PDB file of C-alpha atoms in Angstrom:
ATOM      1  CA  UNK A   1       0.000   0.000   0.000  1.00  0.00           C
ATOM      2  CA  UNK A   2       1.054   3.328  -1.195  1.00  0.00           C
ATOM      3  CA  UNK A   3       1.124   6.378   1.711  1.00  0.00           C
ATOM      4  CA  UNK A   4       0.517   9.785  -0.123  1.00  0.00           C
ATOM      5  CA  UNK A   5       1.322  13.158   2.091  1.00  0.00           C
ATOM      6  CA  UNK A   6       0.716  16.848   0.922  1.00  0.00           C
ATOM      7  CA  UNK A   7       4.176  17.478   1.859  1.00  0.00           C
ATOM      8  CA  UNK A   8       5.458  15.131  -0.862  1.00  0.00           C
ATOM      9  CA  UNK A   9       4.262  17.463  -3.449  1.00  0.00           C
ATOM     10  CA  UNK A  10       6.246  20.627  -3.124  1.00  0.00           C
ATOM     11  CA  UNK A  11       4.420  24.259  -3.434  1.00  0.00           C
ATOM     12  CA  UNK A  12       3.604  23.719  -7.300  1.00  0.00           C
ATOM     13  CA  UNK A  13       0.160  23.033  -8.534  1.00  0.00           C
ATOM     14  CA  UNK A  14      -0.829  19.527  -9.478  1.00  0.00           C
ATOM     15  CA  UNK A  15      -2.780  18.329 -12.276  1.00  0.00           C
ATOM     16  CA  UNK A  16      -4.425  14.585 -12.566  1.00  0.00           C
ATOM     17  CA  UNK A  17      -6.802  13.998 -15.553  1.00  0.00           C
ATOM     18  CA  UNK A  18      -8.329  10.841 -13.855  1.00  0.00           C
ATOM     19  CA  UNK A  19      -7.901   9.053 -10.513  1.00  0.00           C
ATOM     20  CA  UNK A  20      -9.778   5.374 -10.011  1.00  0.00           C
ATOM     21  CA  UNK A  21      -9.651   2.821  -7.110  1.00  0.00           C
ATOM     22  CA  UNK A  22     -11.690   0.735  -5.263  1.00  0.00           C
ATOM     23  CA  UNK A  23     -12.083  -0.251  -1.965  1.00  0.00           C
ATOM     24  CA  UNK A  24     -14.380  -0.957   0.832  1.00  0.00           C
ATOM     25  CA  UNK A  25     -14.012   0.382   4.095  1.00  0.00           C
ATOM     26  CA  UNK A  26     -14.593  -1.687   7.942  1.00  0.00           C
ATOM     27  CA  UNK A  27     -16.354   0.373  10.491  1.00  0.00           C
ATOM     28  CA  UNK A  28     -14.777  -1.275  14.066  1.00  0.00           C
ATOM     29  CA  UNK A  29     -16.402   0.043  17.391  1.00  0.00           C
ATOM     30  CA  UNK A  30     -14.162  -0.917  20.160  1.00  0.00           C
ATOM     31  CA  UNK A  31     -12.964  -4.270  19.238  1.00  0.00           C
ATOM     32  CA  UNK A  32     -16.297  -5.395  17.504  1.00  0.00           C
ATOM     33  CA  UNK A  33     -16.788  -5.210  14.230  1.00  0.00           C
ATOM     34  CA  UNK A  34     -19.809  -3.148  12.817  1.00  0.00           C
ATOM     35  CA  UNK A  35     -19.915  -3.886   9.017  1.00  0.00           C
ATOM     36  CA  UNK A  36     -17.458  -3.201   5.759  1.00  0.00           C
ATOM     37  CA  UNK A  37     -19.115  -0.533   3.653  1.00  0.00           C
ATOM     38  CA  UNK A  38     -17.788  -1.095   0.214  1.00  0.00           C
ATOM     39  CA  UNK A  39     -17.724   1.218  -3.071  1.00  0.00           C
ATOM     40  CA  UNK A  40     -17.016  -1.215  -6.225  1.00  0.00           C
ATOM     41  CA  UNK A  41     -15.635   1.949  -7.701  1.00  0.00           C
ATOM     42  CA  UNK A  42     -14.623   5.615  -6.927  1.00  0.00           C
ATOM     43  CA  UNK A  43     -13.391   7.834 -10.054  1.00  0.00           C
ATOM     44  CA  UNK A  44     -12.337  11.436  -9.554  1.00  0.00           C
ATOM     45  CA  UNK A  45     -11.304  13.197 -13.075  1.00  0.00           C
ATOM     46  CA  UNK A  46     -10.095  16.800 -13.116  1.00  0.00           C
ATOM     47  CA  UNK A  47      -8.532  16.825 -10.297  1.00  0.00           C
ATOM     48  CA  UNK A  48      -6.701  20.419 -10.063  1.00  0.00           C
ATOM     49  CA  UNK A  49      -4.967  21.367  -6.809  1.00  0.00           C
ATOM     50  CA  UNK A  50      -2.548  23.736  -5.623  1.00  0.00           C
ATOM     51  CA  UNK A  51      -1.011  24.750  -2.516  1.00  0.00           C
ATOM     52  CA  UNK A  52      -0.413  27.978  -2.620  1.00  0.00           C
ATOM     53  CA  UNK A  53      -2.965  29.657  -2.781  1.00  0.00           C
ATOM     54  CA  UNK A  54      -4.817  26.346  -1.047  1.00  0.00           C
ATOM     55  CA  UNK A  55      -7.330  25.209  -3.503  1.00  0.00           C
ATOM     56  CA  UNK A  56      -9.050  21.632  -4.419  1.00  0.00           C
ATOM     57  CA  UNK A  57     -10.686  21.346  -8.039  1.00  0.00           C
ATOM     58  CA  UNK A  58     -12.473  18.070  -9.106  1.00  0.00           C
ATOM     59  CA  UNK A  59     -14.501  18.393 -12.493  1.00  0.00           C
ATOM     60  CA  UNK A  60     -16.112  14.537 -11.563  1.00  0.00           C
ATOM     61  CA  UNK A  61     -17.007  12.389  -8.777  1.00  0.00           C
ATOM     62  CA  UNK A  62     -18.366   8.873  -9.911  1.00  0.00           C
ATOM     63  CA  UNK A  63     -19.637   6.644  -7.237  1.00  0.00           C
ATOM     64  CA  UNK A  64     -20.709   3.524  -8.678  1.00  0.00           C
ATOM     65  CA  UNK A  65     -22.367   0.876  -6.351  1.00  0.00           C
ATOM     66  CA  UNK A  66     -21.215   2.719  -2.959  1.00  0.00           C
ATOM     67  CA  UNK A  67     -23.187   1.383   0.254  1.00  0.00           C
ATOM     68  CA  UNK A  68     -23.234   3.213   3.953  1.00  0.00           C
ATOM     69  CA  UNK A  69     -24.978   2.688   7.001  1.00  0.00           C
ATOM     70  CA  UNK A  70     -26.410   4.224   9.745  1.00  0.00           C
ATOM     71  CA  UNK A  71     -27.086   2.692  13.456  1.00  0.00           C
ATOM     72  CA  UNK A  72     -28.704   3.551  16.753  1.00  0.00           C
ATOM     73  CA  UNK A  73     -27.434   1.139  19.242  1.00  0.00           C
ATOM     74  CA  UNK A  74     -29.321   0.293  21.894  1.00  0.00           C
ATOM     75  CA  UNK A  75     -28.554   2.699  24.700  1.00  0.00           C
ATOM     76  CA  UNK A  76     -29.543   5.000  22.162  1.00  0.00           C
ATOM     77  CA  UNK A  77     -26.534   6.656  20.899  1.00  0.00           C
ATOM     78  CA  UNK A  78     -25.146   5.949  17.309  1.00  0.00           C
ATOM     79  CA  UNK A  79     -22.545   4.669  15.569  1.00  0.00           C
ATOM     80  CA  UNK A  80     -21.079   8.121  14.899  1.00  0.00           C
ATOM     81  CA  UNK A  81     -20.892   9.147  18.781  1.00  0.00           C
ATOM     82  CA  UNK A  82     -19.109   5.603  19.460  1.00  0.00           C
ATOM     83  CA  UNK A  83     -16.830   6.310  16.989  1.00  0.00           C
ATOM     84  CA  UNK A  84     -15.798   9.867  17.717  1.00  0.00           C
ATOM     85  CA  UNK A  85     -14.104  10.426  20.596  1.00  0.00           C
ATOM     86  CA  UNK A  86     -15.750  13.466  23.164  1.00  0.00           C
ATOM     87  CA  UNK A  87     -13.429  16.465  23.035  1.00  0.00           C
ATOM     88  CA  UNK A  88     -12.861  18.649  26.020  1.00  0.00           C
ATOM     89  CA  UNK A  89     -13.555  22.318  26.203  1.00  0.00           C
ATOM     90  CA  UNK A  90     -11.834  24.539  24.478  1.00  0.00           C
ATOM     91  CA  UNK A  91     -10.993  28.245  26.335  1.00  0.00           C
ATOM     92  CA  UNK A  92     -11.513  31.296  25.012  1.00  0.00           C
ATOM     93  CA  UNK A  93      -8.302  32.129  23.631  1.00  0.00           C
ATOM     94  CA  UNK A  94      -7.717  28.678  22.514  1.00  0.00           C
ATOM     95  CA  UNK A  95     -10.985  29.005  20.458  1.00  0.00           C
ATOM     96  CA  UNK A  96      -9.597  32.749  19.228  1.00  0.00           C
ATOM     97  CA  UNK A  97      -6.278  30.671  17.951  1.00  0.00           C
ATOM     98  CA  UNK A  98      -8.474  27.582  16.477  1.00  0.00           C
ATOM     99  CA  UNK A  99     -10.215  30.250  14.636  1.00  0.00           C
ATOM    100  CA  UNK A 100      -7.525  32.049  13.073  1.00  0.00           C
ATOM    101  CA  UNK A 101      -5.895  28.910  11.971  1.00  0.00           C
ATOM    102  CA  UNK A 102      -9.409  27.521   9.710  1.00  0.00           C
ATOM    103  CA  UNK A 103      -8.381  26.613   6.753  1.00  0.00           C
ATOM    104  CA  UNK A 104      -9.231  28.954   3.422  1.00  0.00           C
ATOM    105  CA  UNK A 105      -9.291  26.019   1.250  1.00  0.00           C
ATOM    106  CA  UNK A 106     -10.976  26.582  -1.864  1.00  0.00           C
ATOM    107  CA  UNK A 107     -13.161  23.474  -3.024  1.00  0.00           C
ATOM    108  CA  UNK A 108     -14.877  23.155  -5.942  1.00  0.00           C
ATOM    109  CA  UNK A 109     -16.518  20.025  -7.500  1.00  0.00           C
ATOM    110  CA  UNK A 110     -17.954  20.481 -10.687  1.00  0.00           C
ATOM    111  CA  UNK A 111     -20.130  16.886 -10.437  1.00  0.00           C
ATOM    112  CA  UNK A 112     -20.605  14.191  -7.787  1.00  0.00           C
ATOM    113  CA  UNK A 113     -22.441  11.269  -9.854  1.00  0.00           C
ATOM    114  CA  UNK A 114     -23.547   7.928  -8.083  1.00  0.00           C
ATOM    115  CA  UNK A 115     -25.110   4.794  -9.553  1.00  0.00           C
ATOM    116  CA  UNK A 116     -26.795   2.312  -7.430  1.00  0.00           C
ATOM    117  CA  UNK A 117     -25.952   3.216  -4.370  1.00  0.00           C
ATOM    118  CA  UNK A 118     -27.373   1.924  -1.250  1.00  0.00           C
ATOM    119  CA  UNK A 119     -28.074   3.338   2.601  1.00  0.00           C
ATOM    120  CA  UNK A 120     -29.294   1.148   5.312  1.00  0.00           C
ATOM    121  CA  UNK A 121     -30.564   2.398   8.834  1.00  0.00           C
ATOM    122  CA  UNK A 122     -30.751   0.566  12.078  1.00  0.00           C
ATOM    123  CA  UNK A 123     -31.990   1.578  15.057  1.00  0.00           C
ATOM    124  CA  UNK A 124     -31.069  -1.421  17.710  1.00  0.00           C
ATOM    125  CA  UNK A 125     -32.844   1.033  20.689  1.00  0.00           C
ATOM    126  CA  UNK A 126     -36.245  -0.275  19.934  1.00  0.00           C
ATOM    127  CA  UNK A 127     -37.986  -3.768  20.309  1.00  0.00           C
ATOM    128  CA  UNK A 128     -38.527  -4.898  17.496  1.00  0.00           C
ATOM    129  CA  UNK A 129     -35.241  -3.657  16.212  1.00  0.00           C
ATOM    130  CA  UNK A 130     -36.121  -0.866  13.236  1.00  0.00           C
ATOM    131  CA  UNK A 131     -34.152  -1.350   9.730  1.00  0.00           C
ATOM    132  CA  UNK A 132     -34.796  -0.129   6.233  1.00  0.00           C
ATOM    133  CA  UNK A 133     -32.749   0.330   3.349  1.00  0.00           C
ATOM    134  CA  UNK A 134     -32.438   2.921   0.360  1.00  0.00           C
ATOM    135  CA  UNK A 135     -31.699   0.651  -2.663  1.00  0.00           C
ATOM    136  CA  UNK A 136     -30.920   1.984  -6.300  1.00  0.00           C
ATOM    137  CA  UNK A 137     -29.583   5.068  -5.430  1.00  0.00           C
ATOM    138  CA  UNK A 138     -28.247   6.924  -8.714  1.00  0.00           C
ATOM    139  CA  UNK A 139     -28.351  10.661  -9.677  1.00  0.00           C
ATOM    140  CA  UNK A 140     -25.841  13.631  -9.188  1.00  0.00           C
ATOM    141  CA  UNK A 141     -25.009  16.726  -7.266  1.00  0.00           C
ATOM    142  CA  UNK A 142     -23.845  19.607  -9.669  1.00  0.00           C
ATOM    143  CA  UNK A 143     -21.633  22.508  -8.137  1.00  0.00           C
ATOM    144  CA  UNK A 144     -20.434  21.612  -5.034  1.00  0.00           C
ATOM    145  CA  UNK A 145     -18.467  24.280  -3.387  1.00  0.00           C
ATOM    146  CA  UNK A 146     -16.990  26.430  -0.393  1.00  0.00           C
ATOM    147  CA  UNK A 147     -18.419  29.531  -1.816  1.00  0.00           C
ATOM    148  CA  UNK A 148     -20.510  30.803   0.710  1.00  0.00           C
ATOM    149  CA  UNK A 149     -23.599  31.585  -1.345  1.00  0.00           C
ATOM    150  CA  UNK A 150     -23.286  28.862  -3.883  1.00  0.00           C
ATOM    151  CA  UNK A 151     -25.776  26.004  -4.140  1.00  0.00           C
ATOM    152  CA  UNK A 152     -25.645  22.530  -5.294  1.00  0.00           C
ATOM    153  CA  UNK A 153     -28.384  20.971  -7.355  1.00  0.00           C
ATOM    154  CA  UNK A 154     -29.386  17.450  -5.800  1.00  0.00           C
ATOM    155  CA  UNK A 155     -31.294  15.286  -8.011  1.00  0.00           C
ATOM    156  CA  UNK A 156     -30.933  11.369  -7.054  1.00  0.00           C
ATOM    157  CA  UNK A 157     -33.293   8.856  -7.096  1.00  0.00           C
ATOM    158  CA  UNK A 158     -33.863   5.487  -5.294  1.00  0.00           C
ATOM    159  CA  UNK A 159     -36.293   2.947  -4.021  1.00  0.00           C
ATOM    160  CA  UNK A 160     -37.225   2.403   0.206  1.00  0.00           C
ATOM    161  CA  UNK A 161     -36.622  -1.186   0.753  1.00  0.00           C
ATOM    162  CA  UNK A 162     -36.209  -1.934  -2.908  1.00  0.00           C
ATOM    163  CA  UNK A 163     -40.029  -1.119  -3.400  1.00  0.00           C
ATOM    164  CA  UNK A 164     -41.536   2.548  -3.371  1.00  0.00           C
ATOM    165  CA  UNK A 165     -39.962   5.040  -5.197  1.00  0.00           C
ATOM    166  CA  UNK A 166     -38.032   8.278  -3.591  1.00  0.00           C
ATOM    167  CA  UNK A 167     -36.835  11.657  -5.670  1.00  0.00           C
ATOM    168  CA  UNK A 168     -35.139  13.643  -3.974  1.00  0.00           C
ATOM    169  CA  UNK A 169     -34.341  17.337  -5.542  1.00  0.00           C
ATOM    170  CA  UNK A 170     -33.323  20.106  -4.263  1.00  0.00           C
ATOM    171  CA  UNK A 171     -30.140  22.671  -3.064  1.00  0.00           C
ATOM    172  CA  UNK A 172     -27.411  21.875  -1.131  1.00  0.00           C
ATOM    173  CA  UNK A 173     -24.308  23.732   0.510  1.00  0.00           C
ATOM    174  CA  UNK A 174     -22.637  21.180   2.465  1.00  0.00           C
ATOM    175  CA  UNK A 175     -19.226  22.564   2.088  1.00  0.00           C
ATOM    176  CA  UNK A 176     -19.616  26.390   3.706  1.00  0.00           C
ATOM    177  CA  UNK A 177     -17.771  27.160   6.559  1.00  0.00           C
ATOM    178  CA  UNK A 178     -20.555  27.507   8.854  1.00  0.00           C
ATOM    179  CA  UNK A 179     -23.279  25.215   8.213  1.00  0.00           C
ATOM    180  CA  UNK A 180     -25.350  25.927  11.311  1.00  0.00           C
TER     181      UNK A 180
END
């Protein structure tokens, strides 16, 4: 396995006209295993980056079969909080510093495209335990970016629990500095 750093590339900008691999990712809580979440394949073309000034261009995203899941374990708290660790308070002038160190990275994805994609969700705090699963996921998100005022289109499409159909359209702006 290949370890890429930042640091290996120098201040120049970097230019890739296609990027493709495939792998699937285990999600471990603790010492228990909680489920491999695979893509069969992840392409990113136009990639465009450059250090100084600190900026991420991708022209395409393809996502073709990816799968994800989300669980509610039964003292209520999910995956996500098991996973992530709690982090103490931060004082005021440490939160001053944190601030003045965010990164300005630029980001800018011209398409995210997925095909058959699917989402399952647990929730292990009820009895009977609760599960469903988005199946047939496939659509795109069009101008992703870290401009403040830009929106993404979302149009995807799918089926809940392989049977009645879901659209989903709308706009996004997931990658804003302050989302809340």
């Amino acid at each position: 396995m290949t370890t890429f750093s930042p640091s290996m590339l120098g201040s120049e900008k970097r230019r890739h006209a296609r990027v493709d691999f495939s792998r699937s990712v285990n999600l471990v809580a603790g010492n228990r295993p909680q489920g491999a979440y695979p893509a069969r394949n992840l392409s990113l073309s136009g990639l465009d980056y450059s250090l100084h000034p600190s900026r991420v261009t991708i022209r395409e995203i393809g996502l073709s079969a990816p799968s994800a899941a989300f669980m509610i374990l039964p003292d209520g708290r999910s995956i996500v909080d098991v996973l992530t660790s709690p982090k103490p308070a931060l004082s005021a002038a440490a939160r001053a510093q944190r601030t003045d160190k965010k990164s300005t990275t630029h980001i800018a994805i011209g398409r995210v495209v997925c095909q058959n994609g699917r989402f399952t969700f647990r929730d292990r705090s009820v009895v009977p335990y609760y599960s469903t699963t988005i199946t047939g996921i496939s659509g795109s998100i069009t101008g992703l970016s870290s401009d403040e005022f830009k929106k993404a289109e979302v149009r995807l499409k799918a089926k809940l629990d392989n049977q009645s159909p879901i659209s989903l359209t709308g706009a996004i702006n997931p990658l804003k500095k302050d989302l809340f």
